[in-house]
Short mmCIF file of N, CA and C in Angstrom, two decimals:
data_model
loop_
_atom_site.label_atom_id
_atom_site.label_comp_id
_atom_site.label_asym_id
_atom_site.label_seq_id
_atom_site.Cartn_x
_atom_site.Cartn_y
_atom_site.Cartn_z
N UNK A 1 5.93 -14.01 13.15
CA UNK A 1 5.93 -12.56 13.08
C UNK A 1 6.60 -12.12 11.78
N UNK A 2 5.96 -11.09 11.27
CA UNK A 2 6.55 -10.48 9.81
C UNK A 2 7.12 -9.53 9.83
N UNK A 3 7.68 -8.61 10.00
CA UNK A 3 8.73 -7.27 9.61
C UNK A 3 8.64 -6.86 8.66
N UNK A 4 8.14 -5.81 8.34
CA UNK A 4 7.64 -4.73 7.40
C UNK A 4 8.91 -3.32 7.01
N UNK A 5 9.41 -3.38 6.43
CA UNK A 5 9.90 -2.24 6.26
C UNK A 5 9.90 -1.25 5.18
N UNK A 6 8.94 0.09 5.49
CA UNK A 6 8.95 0.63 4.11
C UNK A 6 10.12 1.61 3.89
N UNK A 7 9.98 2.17 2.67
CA UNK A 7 11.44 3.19 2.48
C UNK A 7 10.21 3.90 0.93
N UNK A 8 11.20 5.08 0.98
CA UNK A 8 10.68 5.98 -0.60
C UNK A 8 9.22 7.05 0.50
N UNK A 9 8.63 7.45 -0.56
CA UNK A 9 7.92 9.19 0.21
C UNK A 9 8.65 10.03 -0.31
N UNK A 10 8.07 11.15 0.38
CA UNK A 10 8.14 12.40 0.13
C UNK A 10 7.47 12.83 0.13
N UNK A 11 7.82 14.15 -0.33
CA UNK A 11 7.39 15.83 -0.97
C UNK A 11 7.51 15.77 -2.88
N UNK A 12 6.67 16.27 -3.07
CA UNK A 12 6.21 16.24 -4.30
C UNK A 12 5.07 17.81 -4.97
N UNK A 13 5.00 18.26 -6.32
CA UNK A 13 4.28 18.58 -6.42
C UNK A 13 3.08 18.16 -7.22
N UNK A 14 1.87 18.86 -7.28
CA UNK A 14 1.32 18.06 -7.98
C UNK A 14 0.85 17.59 -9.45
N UNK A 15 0.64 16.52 -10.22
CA UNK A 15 1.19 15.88 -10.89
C UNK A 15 2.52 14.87 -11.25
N UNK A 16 3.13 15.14 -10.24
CA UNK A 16 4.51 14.37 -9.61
C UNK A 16 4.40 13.34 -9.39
N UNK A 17 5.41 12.07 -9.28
CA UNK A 17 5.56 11.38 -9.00
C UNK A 17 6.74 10.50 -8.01
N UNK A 18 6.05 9.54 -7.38
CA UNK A 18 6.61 9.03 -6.07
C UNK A 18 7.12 7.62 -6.04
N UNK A 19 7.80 6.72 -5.56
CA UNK A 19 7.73 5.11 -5.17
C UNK A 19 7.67 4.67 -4.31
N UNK A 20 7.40 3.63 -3.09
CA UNK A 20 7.99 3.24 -2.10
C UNK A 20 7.57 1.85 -2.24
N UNK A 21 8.50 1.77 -1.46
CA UNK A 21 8.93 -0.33 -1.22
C UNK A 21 8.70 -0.38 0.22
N UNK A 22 8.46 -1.71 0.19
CA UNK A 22 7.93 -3.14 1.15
C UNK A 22 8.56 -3.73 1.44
N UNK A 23 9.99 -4.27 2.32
CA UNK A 23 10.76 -4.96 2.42
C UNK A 23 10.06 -5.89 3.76
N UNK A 24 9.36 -7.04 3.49
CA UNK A 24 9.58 -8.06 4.21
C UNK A 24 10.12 -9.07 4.53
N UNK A 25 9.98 -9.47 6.25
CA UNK A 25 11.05 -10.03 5.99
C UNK A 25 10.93 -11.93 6.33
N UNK A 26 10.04 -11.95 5.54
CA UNK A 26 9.34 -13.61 4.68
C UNK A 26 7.69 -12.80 4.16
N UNK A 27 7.79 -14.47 3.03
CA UNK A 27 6.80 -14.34 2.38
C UNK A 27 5.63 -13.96 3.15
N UNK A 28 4.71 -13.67 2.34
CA UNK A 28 3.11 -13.30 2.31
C UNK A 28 2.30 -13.73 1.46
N UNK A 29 1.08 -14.27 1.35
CA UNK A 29 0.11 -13.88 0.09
C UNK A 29 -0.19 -12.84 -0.02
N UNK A 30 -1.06 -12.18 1.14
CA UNK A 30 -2.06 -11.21 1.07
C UNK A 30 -0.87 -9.81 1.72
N UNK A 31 -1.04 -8.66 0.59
CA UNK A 31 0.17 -7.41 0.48
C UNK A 31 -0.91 -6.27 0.45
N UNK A 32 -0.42 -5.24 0.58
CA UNK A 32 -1.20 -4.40 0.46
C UNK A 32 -0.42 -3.19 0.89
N UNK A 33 -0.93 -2.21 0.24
CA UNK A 33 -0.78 -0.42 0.77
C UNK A 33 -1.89 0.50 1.67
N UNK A 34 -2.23 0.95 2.59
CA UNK A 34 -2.93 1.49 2.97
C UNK A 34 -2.13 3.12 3.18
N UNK A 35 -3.55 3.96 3.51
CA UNK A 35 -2.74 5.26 3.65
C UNK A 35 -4.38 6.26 4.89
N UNK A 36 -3.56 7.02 5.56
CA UNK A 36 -4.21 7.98 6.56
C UNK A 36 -4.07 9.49 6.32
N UNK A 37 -4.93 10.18 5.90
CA UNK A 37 -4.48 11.62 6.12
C UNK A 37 -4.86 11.98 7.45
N UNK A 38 -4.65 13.04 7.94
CA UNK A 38 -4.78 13.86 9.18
C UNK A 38 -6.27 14.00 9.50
N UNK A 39 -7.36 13.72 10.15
CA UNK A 39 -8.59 13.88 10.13
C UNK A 39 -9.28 12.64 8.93
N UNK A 40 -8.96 12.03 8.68
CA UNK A 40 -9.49 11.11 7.57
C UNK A 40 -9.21 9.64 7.74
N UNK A 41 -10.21 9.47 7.44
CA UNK A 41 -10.32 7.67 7.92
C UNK A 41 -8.80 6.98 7.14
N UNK A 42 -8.68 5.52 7.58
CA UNK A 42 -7.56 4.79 7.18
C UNK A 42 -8.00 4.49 5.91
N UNK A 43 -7.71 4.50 4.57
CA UNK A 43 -8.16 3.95 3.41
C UNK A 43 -6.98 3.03 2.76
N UNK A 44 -7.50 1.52 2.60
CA UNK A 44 -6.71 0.88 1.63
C UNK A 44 -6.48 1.67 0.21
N UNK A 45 -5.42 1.45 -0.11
CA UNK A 45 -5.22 1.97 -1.40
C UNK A 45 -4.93 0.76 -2.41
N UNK A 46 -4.78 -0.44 -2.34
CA UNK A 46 -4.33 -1.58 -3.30
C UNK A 46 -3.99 -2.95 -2.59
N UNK A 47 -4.65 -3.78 -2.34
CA UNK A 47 -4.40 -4.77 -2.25
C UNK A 47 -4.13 -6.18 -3.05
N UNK A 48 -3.01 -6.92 -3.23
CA UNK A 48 -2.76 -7.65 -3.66
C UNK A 48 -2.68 -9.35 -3.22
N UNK A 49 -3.42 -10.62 -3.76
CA UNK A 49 -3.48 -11.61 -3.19
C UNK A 49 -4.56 -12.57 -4.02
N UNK A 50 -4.94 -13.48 -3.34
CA UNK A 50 -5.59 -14.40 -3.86
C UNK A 50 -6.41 -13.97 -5.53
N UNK A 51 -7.25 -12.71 -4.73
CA UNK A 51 -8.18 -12.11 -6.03
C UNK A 51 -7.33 -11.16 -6.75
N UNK A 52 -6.11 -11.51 -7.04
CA UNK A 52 -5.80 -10.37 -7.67
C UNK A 52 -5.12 -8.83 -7.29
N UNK A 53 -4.89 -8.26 -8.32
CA UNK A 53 -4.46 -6.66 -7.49
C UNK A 53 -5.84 -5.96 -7.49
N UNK A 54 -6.12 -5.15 -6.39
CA UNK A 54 -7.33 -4.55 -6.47
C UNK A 54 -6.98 -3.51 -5.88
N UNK A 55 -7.21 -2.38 -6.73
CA UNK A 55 -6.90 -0.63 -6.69
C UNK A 55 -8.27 0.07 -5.89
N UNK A 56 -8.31 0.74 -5.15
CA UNK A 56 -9.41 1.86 -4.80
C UNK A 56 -9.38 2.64 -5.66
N UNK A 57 -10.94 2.84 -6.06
CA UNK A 57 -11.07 3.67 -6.99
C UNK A 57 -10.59 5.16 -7.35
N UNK A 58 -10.14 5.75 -6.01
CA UNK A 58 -9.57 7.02 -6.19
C UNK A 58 -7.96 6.86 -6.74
N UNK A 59 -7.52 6.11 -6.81
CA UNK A 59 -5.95 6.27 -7.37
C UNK A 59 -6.13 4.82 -8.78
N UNK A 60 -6.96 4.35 -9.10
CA UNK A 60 -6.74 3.70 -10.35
C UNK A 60 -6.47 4.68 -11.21
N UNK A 61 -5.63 3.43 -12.40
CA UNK A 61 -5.02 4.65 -13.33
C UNK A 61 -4.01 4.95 -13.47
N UNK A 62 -3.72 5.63 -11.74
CA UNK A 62 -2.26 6.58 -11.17
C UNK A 62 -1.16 5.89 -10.36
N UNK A 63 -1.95 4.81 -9.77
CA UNK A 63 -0.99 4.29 -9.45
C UNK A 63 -0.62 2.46 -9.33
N UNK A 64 0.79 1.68 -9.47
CA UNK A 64 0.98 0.47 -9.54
C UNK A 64 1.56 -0.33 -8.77
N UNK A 65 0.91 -0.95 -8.36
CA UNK A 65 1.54 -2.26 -7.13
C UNK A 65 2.53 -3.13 -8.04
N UNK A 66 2.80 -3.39 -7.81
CA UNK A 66 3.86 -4.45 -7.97
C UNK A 66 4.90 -5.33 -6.84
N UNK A 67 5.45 -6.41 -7.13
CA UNK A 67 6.13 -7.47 -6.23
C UNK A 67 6.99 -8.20 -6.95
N UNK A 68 8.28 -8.40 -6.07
CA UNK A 68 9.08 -9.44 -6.17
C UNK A 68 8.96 -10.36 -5.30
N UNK A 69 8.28 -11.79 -5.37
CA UNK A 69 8.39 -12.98 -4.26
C UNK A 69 9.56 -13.23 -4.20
N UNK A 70 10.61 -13.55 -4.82
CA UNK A 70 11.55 -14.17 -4.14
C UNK A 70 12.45 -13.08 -3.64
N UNK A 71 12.18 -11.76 -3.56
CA UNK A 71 13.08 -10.86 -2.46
C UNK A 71 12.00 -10.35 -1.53
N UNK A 72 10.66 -11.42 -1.18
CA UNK A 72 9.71 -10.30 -0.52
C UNK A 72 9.92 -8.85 -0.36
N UNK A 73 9.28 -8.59 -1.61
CA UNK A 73 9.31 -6.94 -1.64
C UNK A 73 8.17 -6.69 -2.38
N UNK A 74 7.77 -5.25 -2.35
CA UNK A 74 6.40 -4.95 -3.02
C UNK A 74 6.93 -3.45 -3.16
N UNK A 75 6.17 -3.12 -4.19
CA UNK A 75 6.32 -1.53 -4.51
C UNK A 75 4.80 -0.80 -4.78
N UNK A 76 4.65 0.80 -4.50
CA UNK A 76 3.81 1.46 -5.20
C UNK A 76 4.14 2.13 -5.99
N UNK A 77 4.02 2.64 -6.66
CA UNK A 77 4.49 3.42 -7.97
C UNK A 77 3.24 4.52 -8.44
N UNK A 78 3.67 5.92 -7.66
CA UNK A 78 2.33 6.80 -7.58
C UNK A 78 2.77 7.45 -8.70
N UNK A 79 1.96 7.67 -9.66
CA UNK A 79 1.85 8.70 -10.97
C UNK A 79 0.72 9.61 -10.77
N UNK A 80 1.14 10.83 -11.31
CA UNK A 80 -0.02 11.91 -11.33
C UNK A 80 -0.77 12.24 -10.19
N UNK A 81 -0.06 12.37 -9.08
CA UNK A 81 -0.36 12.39 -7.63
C UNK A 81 -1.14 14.38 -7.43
N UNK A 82 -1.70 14.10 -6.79
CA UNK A 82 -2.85 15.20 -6.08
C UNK A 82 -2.64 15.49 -5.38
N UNK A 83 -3.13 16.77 -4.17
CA UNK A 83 -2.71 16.76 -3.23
C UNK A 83 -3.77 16.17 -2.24
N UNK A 84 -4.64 14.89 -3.23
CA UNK A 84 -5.57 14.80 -1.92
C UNK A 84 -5.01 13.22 -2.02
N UNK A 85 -3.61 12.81 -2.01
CA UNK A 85 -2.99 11.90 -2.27
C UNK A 85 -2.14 12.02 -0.77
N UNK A 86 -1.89 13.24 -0.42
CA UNK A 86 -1.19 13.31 0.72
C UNK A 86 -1.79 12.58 1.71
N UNK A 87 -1.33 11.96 2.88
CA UNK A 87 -1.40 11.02 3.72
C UNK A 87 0.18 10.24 4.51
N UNK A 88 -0.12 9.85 5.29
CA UNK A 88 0.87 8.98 5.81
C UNK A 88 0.60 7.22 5.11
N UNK A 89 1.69 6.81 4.01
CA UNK A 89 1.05 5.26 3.54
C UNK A 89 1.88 4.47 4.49
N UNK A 90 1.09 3.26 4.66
CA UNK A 90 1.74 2.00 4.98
C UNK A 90 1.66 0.96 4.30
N UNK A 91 2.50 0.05 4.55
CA UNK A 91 2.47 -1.11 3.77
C UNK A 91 2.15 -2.05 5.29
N UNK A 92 1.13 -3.30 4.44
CA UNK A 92 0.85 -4.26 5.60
C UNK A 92 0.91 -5.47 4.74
N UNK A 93 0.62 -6.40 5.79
CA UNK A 93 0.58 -7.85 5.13
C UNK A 93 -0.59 -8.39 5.95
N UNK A 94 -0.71 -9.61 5.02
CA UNK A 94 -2.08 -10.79 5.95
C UNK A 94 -1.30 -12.03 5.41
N UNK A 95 -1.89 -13.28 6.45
CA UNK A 95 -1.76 -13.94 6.31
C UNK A 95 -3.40 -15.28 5.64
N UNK A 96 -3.87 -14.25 5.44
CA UNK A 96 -4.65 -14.94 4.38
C UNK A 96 -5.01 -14.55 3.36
N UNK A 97 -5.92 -14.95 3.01
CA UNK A 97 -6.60 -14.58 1.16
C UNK A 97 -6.53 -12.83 0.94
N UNK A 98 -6.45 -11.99 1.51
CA UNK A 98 -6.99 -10.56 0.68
C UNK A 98 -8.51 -10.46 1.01
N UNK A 99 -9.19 -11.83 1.39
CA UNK A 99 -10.54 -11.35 1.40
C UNK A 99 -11.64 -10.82 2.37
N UNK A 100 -11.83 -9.39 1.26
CA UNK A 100 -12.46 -8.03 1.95
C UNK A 100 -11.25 -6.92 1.91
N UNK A 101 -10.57 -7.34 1.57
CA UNK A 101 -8.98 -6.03 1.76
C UNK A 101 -9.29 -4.83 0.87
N UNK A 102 -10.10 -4.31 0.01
CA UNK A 102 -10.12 -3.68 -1.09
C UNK A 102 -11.34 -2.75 -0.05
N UNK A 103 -12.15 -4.28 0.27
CA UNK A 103 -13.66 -3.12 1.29
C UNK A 103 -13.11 -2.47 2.14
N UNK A 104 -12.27 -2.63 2.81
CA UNK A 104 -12.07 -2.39 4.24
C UNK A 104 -12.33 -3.38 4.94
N UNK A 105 -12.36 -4.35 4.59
CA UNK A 105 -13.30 -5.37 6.12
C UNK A 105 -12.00 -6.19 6.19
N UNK A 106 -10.73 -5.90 6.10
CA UNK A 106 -10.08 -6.80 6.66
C UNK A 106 -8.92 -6.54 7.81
N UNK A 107 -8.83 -6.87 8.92
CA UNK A 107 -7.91 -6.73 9.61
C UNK A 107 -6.64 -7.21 9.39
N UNK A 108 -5.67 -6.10 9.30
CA UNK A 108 -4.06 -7.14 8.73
C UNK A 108 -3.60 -7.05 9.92
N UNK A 109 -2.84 -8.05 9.25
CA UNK A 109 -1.82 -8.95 10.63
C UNK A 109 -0.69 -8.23 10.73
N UNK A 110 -0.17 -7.48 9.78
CA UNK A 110 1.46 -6.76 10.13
C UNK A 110 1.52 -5.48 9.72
N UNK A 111 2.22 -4.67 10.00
CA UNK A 111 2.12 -3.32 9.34
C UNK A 111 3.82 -2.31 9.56
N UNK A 112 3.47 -1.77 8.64
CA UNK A 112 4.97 -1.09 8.00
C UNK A 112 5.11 0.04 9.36
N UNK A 113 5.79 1.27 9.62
CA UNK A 113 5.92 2.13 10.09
C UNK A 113 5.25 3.14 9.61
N UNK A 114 5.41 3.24 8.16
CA UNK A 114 4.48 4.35 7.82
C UNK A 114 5.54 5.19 7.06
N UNK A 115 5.37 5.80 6.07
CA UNK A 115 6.20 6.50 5.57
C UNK A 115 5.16 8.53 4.52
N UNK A 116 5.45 8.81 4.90
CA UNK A 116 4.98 10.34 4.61
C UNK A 116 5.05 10.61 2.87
N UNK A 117 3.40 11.20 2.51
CA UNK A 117 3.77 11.18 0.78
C UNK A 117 3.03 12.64 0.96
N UNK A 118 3.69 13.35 0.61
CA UNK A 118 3.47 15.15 0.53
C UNK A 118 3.13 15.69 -0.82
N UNK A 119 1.88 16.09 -0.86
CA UNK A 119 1.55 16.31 -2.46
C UNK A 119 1.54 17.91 -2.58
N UNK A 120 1.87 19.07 -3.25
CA UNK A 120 1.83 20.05 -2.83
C UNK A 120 0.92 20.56 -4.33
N UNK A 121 0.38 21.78 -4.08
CA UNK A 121 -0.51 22.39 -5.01
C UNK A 121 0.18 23.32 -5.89
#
């Protein structure tokens, strides 16, 4: 079992910028951010792993994954945020390759609590 803990969110306006971290608690390959708005499907936002970091096309650009392995931790790093950026994100993990994580076609194995990113107009 993995333990997910995210931290960082907010309220923001827009063009603003945000961070939040991934504190797990052991390694992973396969990392990732996902995010939900209210009425709107679950959308990965960045997955990281075997193939690489792979951004959804609506936030390339704006925003950066990043990781420390030896403190299992992962970060997003939202720049130039929208308000169609607002959503509830999570951070999840897999225990395999990433592959399909970017399509949607992958079911993860662990998942964060969820932390609130408020984009305002």
């Amino acid at each position: 079992q993995v333990q997910l803990v995210e931290s960082g969110g907010g309220s923001v306006q827009s063009g603003g910028s945000l961070s939040l971290s991934c504190q797990a608690s052991t390694w992973t390959n396969c990392k990732g951010w996902l995010r939900q708005a209210p009425g709107k499907k679950r959308e990965v936002v960045v997955a990281s792993g075997h193939y690489g970091i792979q951004y959804a096309r609506s936030v390339k650009g704006r925003f950066t994954f990043s990781q420390d392995d030896e403190k299992n931790i992962w970060f997003l790093q939202m720049n130039s945020l929208e308000p169609e950026d607002t959503a509830m994100y999570y951070c999840a993990a897999d225990r395999g390759h990433c592959s399909g994580a970017i399509s949607e076609k992958l079911v993860w194995d662990y998942w964060g609590q969820g932390t609130q990113v408020t984009v305002s107009s």
